[in-house]
XYZ file of C-alpha atoms in Angstrom:
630
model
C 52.555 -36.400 0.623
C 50.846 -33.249 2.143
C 47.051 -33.559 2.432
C 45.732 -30.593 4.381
C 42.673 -30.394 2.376
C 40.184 -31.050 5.369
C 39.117 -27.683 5.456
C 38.168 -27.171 1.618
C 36.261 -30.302 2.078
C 34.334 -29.144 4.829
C 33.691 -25.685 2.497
C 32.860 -27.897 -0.274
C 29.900 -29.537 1.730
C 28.644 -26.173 2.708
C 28.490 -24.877 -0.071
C 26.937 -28.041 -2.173
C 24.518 -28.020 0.566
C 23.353 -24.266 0.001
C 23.221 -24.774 -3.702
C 20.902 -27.911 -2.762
C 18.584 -25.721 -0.706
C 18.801 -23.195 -3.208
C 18.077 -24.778 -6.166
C 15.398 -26.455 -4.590
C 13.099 -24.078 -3.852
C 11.152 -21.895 -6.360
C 12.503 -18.709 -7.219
C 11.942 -15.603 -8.304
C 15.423 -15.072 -10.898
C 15.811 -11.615 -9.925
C 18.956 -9.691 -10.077
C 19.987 -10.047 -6.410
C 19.239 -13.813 -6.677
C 21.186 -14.118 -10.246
C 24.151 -12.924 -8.603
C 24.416 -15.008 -5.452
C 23.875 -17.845 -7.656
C 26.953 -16.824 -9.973
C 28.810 -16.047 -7.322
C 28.160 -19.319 -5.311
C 28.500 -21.419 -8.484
C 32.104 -19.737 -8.803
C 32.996 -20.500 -5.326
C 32.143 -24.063 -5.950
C 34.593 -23.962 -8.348
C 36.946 -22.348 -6.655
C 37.110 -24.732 -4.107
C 37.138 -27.745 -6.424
C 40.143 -25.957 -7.885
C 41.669 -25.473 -4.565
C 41.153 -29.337 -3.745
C 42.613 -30.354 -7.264
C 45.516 -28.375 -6.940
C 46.676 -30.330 -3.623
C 46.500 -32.671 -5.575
C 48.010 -31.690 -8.441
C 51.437 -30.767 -6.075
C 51.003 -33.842 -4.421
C 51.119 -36.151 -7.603
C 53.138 -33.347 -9.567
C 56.037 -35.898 -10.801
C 53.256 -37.928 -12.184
C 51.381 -35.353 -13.773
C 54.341 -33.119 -14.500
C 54.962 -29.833 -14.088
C 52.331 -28.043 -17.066
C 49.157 -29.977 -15.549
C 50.575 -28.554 -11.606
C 51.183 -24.818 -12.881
C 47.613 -24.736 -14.832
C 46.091 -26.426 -11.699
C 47.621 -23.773 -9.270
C 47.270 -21.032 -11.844
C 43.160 -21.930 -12.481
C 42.863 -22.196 -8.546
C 44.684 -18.636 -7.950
C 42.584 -17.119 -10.988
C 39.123 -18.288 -8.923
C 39.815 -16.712 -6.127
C 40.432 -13.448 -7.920
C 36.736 -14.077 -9.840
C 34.978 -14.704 -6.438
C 36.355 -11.726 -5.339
C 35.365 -9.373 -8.444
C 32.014 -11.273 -7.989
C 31.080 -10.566 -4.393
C 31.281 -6.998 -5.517
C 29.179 -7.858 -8.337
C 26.716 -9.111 -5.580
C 27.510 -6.410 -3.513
C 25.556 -3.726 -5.805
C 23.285 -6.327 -7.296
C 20.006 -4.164 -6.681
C 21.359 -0.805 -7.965
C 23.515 -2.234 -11.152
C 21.377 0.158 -13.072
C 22.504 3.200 -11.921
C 26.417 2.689 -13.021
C 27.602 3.390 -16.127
C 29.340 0.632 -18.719
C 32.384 2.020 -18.243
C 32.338 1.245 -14.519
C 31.572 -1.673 -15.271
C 34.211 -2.969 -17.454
C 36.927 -1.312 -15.416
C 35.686 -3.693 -12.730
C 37.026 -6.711 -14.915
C 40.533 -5.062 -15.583
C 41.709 -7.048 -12.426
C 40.849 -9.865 -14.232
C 42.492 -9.148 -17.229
C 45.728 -8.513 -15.642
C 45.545 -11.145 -12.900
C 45.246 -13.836 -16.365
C 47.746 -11.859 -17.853
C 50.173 -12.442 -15.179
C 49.713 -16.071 -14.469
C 50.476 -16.525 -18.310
C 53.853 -14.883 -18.296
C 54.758 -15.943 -14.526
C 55.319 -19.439 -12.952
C 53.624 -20.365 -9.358
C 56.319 -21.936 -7.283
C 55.411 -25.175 -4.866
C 56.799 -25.471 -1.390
C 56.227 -29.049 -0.005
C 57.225 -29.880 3.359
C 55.937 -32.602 6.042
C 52.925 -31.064 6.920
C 52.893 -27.946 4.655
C 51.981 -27.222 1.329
C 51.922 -24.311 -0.076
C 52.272 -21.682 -3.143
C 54.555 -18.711 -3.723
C 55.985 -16.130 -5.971
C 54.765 -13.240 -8.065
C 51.424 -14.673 -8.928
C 50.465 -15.175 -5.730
C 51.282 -11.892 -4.359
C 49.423 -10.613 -7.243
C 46.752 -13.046 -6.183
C 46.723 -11.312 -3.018
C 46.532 -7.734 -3.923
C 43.878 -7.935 -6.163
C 41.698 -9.590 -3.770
C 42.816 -6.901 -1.852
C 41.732 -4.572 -4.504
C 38.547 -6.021 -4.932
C 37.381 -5.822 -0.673
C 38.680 -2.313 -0.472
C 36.622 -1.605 -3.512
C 33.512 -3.577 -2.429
C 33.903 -1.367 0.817
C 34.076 1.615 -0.652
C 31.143 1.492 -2.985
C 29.166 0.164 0.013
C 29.737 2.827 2.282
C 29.371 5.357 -0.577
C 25.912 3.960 -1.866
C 24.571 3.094 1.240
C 21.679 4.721 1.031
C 20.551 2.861 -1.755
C 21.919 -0.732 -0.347
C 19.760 -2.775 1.892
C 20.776 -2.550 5.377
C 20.680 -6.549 5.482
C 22.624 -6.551 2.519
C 25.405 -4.314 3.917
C 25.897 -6.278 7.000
C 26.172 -9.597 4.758
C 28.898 -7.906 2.760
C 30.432 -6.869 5.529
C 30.889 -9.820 7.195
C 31.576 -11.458 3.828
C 34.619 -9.589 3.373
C 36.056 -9.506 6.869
C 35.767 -13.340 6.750
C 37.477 -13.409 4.200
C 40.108 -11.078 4.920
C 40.788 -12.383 8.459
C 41.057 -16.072 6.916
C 43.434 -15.014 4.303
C 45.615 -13.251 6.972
C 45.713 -16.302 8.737
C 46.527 -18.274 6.130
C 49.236 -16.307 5.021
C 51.288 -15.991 7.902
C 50.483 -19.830 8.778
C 50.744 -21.465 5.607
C 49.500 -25.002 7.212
C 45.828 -23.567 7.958
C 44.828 -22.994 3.731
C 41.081 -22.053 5.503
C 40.259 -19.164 2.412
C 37.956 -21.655 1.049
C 36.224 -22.600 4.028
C 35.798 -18.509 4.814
C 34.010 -18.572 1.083
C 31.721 -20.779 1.889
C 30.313 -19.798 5.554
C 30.384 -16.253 3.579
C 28.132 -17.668 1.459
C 26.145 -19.753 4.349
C 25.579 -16.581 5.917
C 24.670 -14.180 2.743
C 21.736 -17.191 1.911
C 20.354 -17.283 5.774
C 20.230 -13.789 5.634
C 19.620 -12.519 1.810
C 19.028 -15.217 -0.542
C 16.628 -17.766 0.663
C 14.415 -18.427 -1.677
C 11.863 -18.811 1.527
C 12.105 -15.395 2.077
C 9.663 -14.859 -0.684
C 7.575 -17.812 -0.754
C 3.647 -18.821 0.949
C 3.995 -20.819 3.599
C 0.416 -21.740 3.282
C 0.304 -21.807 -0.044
C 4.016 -22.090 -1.572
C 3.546 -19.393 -3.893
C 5.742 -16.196 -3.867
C 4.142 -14.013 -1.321
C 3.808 -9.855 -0.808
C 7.868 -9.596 -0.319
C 8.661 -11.528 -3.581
C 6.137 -9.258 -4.970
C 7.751 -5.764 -4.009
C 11.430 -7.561 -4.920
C 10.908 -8.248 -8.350
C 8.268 -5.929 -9.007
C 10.802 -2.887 -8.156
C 13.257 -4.665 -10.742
C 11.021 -4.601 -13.096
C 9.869 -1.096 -12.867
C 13.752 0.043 -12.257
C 14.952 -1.816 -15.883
C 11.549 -0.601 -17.478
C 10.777 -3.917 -18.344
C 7.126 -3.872 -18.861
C 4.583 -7.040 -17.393
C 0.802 -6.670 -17.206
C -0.997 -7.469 -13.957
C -3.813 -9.856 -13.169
C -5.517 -9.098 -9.837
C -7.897 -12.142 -8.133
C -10.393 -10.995 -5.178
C -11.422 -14.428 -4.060
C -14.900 -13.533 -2.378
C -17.452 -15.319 0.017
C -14.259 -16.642 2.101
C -16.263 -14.786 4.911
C -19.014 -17.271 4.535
C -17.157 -20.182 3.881
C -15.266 -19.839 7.307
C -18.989 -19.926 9.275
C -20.267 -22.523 7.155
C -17.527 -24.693 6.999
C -15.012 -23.165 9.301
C -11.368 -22.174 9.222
C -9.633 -25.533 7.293
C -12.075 -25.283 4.264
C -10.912 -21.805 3.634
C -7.539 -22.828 3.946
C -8.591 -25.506 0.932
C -10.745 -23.304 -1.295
C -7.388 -20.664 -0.987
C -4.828 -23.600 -1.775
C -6.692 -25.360 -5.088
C -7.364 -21.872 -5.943
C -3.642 -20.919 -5.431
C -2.464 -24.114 -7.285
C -4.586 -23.693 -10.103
C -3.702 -19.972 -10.601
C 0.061 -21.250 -10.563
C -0.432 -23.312 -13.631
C -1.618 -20.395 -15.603
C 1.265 -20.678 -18.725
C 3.814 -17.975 -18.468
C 2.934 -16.483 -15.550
C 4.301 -16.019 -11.786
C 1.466 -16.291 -9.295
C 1.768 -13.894 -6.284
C -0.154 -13.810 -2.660
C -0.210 -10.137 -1.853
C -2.959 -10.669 0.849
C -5.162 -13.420 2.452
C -7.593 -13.531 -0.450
C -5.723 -11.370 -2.580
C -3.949 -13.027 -5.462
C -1.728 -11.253 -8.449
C -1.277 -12.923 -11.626
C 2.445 -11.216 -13.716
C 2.454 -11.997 -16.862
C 4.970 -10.274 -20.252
C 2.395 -9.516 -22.651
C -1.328 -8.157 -22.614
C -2.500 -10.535 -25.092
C -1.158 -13.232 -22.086
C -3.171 -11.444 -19.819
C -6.500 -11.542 -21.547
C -6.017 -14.916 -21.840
C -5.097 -15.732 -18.308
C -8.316 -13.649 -17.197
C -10.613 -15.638 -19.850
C -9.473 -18.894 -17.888
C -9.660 -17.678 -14.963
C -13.613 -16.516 -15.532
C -14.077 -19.378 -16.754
C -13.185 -22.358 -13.926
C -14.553 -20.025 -11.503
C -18.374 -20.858 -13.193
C -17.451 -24.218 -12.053
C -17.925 -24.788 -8.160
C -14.961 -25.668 -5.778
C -14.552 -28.763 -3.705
C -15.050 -27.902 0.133
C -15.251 -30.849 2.792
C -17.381 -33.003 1.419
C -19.835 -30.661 -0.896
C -18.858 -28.096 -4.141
C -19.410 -24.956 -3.459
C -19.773 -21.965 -6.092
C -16.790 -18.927 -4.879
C -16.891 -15.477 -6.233
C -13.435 -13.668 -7.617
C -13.510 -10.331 -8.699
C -10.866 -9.278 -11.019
C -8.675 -6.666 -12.067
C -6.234 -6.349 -14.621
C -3.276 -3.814 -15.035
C -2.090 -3.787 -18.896
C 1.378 -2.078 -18.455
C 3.416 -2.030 -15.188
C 5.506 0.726 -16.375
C 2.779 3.450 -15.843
C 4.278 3.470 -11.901
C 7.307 5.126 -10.810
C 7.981 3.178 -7.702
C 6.676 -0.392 -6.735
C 4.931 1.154 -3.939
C 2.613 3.242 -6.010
C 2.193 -0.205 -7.891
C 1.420 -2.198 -4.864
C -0.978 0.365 -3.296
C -2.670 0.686 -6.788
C -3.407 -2.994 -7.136
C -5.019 -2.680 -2.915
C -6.828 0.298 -4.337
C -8.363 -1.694 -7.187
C -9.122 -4.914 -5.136
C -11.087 -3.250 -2.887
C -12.786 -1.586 -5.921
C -13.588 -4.832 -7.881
C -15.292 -5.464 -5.253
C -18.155 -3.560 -5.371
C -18.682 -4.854 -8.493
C -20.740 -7.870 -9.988
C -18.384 -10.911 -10.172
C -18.572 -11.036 -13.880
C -17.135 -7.608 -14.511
C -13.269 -7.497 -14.722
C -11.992 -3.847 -13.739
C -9.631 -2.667 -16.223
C -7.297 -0.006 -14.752
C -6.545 2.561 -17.534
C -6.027 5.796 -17.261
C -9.486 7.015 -16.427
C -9.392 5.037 -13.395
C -5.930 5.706 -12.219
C -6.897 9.596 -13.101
C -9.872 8.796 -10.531
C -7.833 7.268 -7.697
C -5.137 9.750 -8.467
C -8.398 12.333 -7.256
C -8.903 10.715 -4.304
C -5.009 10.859 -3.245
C -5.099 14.734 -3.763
C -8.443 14.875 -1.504
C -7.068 12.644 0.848
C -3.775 14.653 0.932
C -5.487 18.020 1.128
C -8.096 16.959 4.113
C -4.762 15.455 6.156
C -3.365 18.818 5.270
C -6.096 20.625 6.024
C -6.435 18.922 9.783
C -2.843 19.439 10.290
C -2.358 22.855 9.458
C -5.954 24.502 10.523
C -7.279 24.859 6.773
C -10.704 23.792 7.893
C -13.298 26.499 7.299
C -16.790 26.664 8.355
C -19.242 28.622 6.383
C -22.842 29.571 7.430
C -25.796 29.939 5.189
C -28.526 31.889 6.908
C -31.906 29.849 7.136
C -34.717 33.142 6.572
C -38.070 32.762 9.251
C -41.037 33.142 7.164
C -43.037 33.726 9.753
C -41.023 36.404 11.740
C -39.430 38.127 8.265
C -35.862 37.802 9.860
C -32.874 35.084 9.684
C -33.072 33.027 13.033
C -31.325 29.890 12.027
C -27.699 28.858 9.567
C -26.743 25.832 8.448
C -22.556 25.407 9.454
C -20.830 24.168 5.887
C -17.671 22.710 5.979
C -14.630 24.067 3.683
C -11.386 23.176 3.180
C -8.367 24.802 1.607
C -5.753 22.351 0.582
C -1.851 23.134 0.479
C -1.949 25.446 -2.232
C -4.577 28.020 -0.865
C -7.553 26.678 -3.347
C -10.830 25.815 -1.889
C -12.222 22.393 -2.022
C -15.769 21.296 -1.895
C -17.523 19.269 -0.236
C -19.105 17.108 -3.108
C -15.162 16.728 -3.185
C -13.877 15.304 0.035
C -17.202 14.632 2.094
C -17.922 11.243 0.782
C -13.749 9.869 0.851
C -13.938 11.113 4.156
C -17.123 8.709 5.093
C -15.461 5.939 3.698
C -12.089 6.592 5.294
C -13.481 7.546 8.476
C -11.587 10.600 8.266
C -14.532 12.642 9.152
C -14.892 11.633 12.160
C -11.735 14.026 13.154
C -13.338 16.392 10.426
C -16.634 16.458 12.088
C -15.164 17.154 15.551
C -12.599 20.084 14.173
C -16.238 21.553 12.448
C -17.923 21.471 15.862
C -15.508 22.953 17.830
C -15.050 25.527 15.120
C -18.815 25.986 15.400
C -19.083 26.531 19.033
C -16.047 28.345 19.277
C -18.486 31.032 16.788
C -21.162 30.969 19.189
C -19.255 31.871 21.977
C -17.297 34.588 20.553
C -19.516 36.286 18.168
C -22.645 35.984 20.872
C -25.107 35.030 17.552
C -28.317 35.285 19.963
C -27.390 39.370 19.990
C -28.270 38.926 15.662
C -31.459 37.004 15.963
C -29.675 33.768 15.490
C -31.605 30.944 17.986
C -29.727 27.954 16.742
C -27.181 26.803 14.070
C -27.314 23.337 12.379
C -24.536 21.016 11.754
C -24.428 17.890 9.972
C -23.660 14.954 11.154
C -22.661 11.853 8.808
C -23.467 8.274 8.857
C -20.140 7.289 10.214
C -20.260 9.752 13.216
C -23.905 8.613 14.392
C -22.760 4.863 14.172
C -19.999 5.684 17.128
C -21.155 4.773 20.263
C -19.216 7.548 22.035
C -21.049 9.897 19.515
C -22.975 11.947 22.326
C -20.598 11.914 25.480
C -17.862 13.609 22.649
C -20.362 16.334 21.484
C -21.503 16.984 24.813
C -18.277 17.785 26.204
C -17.236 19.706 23.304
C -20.542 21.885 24.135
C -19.523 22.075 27.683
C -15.869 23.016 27.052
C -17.057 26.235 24.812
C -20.044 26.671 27.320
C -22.616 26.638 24.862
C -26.654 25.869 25.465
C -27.748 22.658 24.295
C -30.564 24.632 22.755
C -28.101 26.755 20.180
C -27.309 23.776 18.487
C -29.467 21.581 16.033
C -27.724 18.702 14.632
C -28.652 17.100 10.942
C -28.529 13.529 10.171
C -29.786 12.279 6.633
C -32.247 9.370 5.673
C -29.478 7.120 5.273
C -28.032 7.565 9.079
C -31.493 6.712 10.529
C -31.056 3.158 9.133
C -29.191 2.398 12.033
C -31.873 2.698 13.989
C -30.470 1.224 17.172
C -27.258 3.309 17.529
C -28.558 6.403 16.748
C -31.509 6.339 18.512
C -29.376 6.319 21.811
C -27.420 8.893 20.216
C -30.260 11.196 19.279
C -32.288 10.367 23.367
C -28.866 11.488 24.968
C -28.736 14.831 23.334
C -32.041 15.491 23.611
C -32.174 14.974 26.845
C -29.151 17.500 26.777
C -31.331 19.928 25.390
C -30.474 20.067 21.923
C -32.857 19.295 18.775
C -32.474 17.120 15.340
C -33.770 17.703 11.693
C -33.543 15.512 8.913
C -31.590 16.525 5.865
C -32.362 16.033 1.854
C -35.359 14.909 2.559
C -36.995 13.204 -0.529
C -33.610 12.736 -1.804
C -33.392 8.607 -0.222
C -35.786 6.164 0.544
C -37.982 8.674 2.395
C -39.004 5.765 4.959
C -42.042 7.303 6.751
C -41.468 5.087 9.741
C -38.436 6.398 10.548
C -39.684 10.307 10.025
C -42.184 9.048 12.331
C -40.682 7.460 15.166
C -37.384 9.248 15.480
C -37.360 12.619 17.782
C -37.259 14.957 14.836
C -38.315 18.545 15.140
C -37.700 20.063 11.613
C -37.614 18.436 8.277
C -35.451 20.008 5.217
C -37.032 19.415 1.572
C -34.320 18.514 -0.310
C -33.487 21.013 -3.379
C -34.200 18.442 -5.361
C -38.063 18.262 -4.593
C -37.463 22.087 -4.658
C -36.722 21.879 -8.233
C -39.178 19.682 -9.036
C -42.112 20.467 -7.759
C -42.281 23.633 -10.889
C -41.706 20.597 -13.448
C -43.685 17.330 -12.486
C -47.437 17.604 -11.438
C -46.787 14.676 -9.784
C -44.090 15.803 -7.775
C -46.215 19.293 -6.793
C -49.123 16.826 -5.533
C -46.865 15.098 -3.647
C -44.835 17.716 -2.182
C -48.148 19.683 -0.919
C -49.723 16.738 0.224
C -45.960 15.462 1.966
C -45.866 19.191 3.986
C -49.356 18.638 4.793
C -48.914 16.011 6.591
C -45.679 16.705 7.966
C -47.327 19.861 9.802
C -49.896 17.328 11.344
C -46.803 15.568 12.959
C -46.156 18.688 14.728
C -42.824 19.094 12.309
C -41.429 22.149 11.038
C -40.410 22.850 7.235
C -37.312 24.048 5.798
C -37.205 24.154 2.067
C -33.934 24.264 0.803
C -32.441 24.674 -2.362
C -34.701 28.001 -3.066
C -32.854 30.512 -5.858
C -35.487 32.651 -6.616
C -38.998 34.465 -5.668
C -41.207 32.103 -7.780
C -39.534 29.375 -5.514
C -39.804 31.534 -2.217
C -43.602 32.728 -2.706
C -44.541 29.134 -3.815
C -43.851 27.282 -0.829
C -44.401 30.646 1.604
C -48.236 30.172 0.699
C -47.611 25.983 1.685
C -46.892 27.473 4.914
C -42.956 26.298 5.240
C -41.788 28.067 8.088
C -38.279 28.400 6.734
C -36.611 29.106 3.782
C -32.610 27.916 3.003
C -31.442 28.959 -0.498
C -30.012 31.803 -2.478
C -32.258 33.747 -3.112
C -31.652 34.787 0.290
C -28.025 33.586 0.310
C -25.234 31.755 -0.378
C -23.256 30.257 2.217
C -20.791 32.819 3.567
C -17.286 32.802 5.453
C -18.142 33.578 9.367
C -15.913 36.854 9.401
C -19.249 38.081 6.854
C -21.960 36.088 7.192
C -23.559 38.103 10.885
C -22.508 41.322 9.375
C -25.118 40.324 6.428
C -27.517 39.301 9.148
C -27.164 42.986 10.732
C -28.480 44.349 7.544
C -31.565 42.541 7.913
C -32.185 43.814 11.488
């Protein structure tokens, strides 16, 4: 007897092993992971079958000749089914986009291959150290596995560009293992190593593709961001609709200087673990403190948030105490509202940091109202990139009218943008996402140099014009490097110090500190500082008091007002009154008409910003409206 089987055994141990690692993990059962675990299952078998048909030629007097020919037969017809499965495998993540027809043509093959083996006998060649099959089913054997590779090839290098990269290479060294091994065994018939080239196939498609690892929490052993994306984009791509639960933990901050570093790590794993248990769910870790709860119906959803509200009223165990931990929580009803599981992913971030802001108690729900608001913010994010990339930036002026002296000597600089489509955008549009993206501190630079590129070219002094003011936001006064960039901006263009009078609003002069440097370095330049909207924030007189201001702006709001509130008239007179004792200047703003104008002329504002002088005007206009005045 002939028993050169020491090579399936060795693939039979692999490939046990892998389904033993596999299996023992938790997974995520998406399509890519469904078919590797066909396809290994069938290789399993196929081996088996290779092992019991040795042994079915070697005991084939015993057994007889039907029980050897279905042996051999079953064995051949595996190796034909691995074959039709790796390229089954091979287009796992776009399945979708062929048609049925495709895919039953793929099992013709099959068909044939059992069609064959029916009418045709395999024929046994036993000698002392070789064993081995032969005749028409084999060769039929062979071709259609040939088939099947050139196939699997074919539709890999035509759909690449949808195919993982990773998943290519696996393939591709899938199939040349597999091609080299049956070369060798066919033209040495003693070395039967197309089983073992299955399994290390196999070995090396799970190492590289389908370890369930891949997608878990180490920390926490729950599927983590990549999980997320993989079966998130399945879903989306079969429409198969799942609603979202979204978990914020809060006050990890303060737990990790309180208790330090391992408490956190054990107020994030009893969290994680009792999240996990939430019936029909599957528990994701997108971020550090950022948990997603998937779930198949709404109705599951509203449930899982009512428990989850609910244990988090209870405290959580930490070292050797309970502490009380905030979540804030958002929930997405339908998954299928998202094209891509990008958009997804970058909605639920969105949303997080949105919850937020919230009280703990309130669960964000993201409808279409919300998504129509964040959708908002993507255009004006979009059109201020666009804007800085392609030179949309505008600056208007609005001319600020001397009472005293009966002429303009002052504008206000106004930012404008124009997004990609030529239409103007506001700033009550993009001014505040800017703040909180930081995006205007490149904004506020472009508007400065735009400025003092206008005073240098257009020579404003020659129209009257002693200074223009530009704003500056919270965000820019908080940067250190705040006055060294504006200075040398100023020096580039060659412009005075004194031509330039920078606005900061009630809110910037909270940080005291930081701007207060700021505002004593360009002063000592030579320039000058107002404060904006006044009466429109906390109005803190110690700040007004103690910061180097020269002019104060009423905000239009007082403006508007102080002709409906007796109150606000008593205040307003009694608020310029003492200004002007603090050797301050006024500019009213907001003032539309002559009632307006003649009002605060006889509280003796110096200046008056509104329009019933004018509106805010592009700068290829605005000094040829100030020449009329001359």
């Amino acid at each position: 007897m002939v028993w050169n089987i020491h090579f399936q055994f060795a693939a039979l141990v692999i490939a046990l092993v892998i389904a033993i690692m596999c299996f023992g993990q938790k997974r995520l059962n998406f399509a890519a992971e469904r078919a590797f675990t066909k396809l290994l299952f069938i290789v399993i078998v196929c081996v088996i079958l290779d092992i019991l048909s040795i042994f079915a030629i070697n005991y084939r007097d015993e057994i007889g000749s039907t029980l050897t020919q279905i042996s051999c037969k079953a064995y051949l017809f595996s190796i034909v089914l691995v074959a039709c499965y790796a390229a089954f495998f091979s287009v796992a993540e776009i399945r979708y986009t062929f048609k049925q027809f495709w895919i039953y043509m793929t099992y013709v093959p099959l068909v044939v291959e059992a069609v064959v083996l029916f009418m045709c006998p395999v024929k046994v060649y036993v000698a002392d150290n070789d064993i081995f099959t032969y005749g028409i089913p084999v060769l039929v054997t062979y071709a259609f596995c040939a088939l099947y590779i050139i196939a699997t090839f074919v539709m890999i290098l035509c759909l690449r560009d949808k195919i993982n990269l990773k998943r290519r290479y696996a393939i591709y060294f899938w199939m040349i293992a597999w091609l080299v091994a049956a070369i060798i065994q066919f033209v040495n018939n003693e070395l039967l190593v197309v089983s073992l080239a299955m399994a290390i196939g196999c070995m090396y498609m799970y190492c590289k593709l389908e370890n369930p690892e891949y997608h878990l929490d180490f920390a926490t052993n729950v599927f983590n961001r990549k999980g997320f994306e993989m079966i998130m984009s399945e879903h989306i791509k079969y429409h198969e609709k799942k609603a979202l639960v979204n978990m914020e933990i809060r006050d990890m901050n303060m737990v990790n200087e309180v208790f330090g570093a391992h408490a956190v790590e054990t107020i994030i794993l009893a969290i994680s673990k009792f999240a996990d248990n939430i019936p029909d769910s599957t528990l994701f870790r997108l971020e550090d403190n950022l948990f997603c709860i998937a779930l198949d119906k709404p109705e599951d959803a509203e449930k899982a948030l009512e428990y989850i509200m609910k244990r988090f009223e209870l405290p959580w165990s930490v070292e050797n105490g309970t502490m009380e931990i905030g979540v804030s929580l958002s929930y997405i009803e339908d998954t299928l509202k998202f094209k891509s599981v990008d958009d997804l992913e970058e909605v639920v971030h969105y949303f997080a940091a949105e919850s937020i802001k919230r009280p703990p108690s309130e669960i964000l729900t993201i409808n279409d109202e919300e998504l129509a608001v964040r959708q908002r913010s993507l255009e004006i994010r979009h059109a201020i990139e666009w804007a800085l990339h392609n030179d949309a930036v505008e600056v208007y002026y609005q001319p600020i009218y001397n009472i005293k002296e009966g002429r303009f000597s002052a504008m206000e600089a106004l930012v404008r943008l124009r997004d990609d489509k030529g239409s103007m955008v506001m700033p009550s549009d993009f001014i505040e996402y800017a703040e909180k993206n930081g995006m205007i501190l490149k904004l506020g630079e472009v508007v400065f140099r735009k400025v003092c590129e206008f005073i240098q070219r257009m020579h404003v002094d020659e129209y009257g014009i002693e200074y223009i003011e530009v704003n500056l936001s919270v965000v820019q006064c908080i940067q250190t490097d705040m006055a060294r960039i504006l200075k040398n901006i100023m020096g580039e263009y060659q412009i005075p110090p004194y031509r330039i009078n920078f606005e900061i609003t009630e809110t910037a002069t909270g940080s005291s500190k930081v701007i207060d440097k700021n505002m004593r370095e360009l002063l000592d330049y030579g320039c000058s500082f107002s404060l904006d909207d006044y009466g429109s924030g906390y109005s803190n007189l110690t700040y007004v008091v103690n910061l180097p201001l020269k002019i104060i702006k009423i905000d239009k709001l007082i403006t508007d007002s102080y002709f409906l509130s007796e109150k606000v008239r008593i205040a307003t007179e009694y608020t310029i009154e003492m200004l002007h004792k603090l050797g301050m200047e006024i500019v009213v703003e907001g003032v539309d008409s002559e009632e307006k104008y003649l009002a605060f002329k006889k509280l003796n504002a110096e200046y008056i910003q509104g329009f019933y002088f004018s509106k805010p005007l592009p700068k290829d206009r605005v000094l040829n409206f100030i020449q009329e005045w001359l």
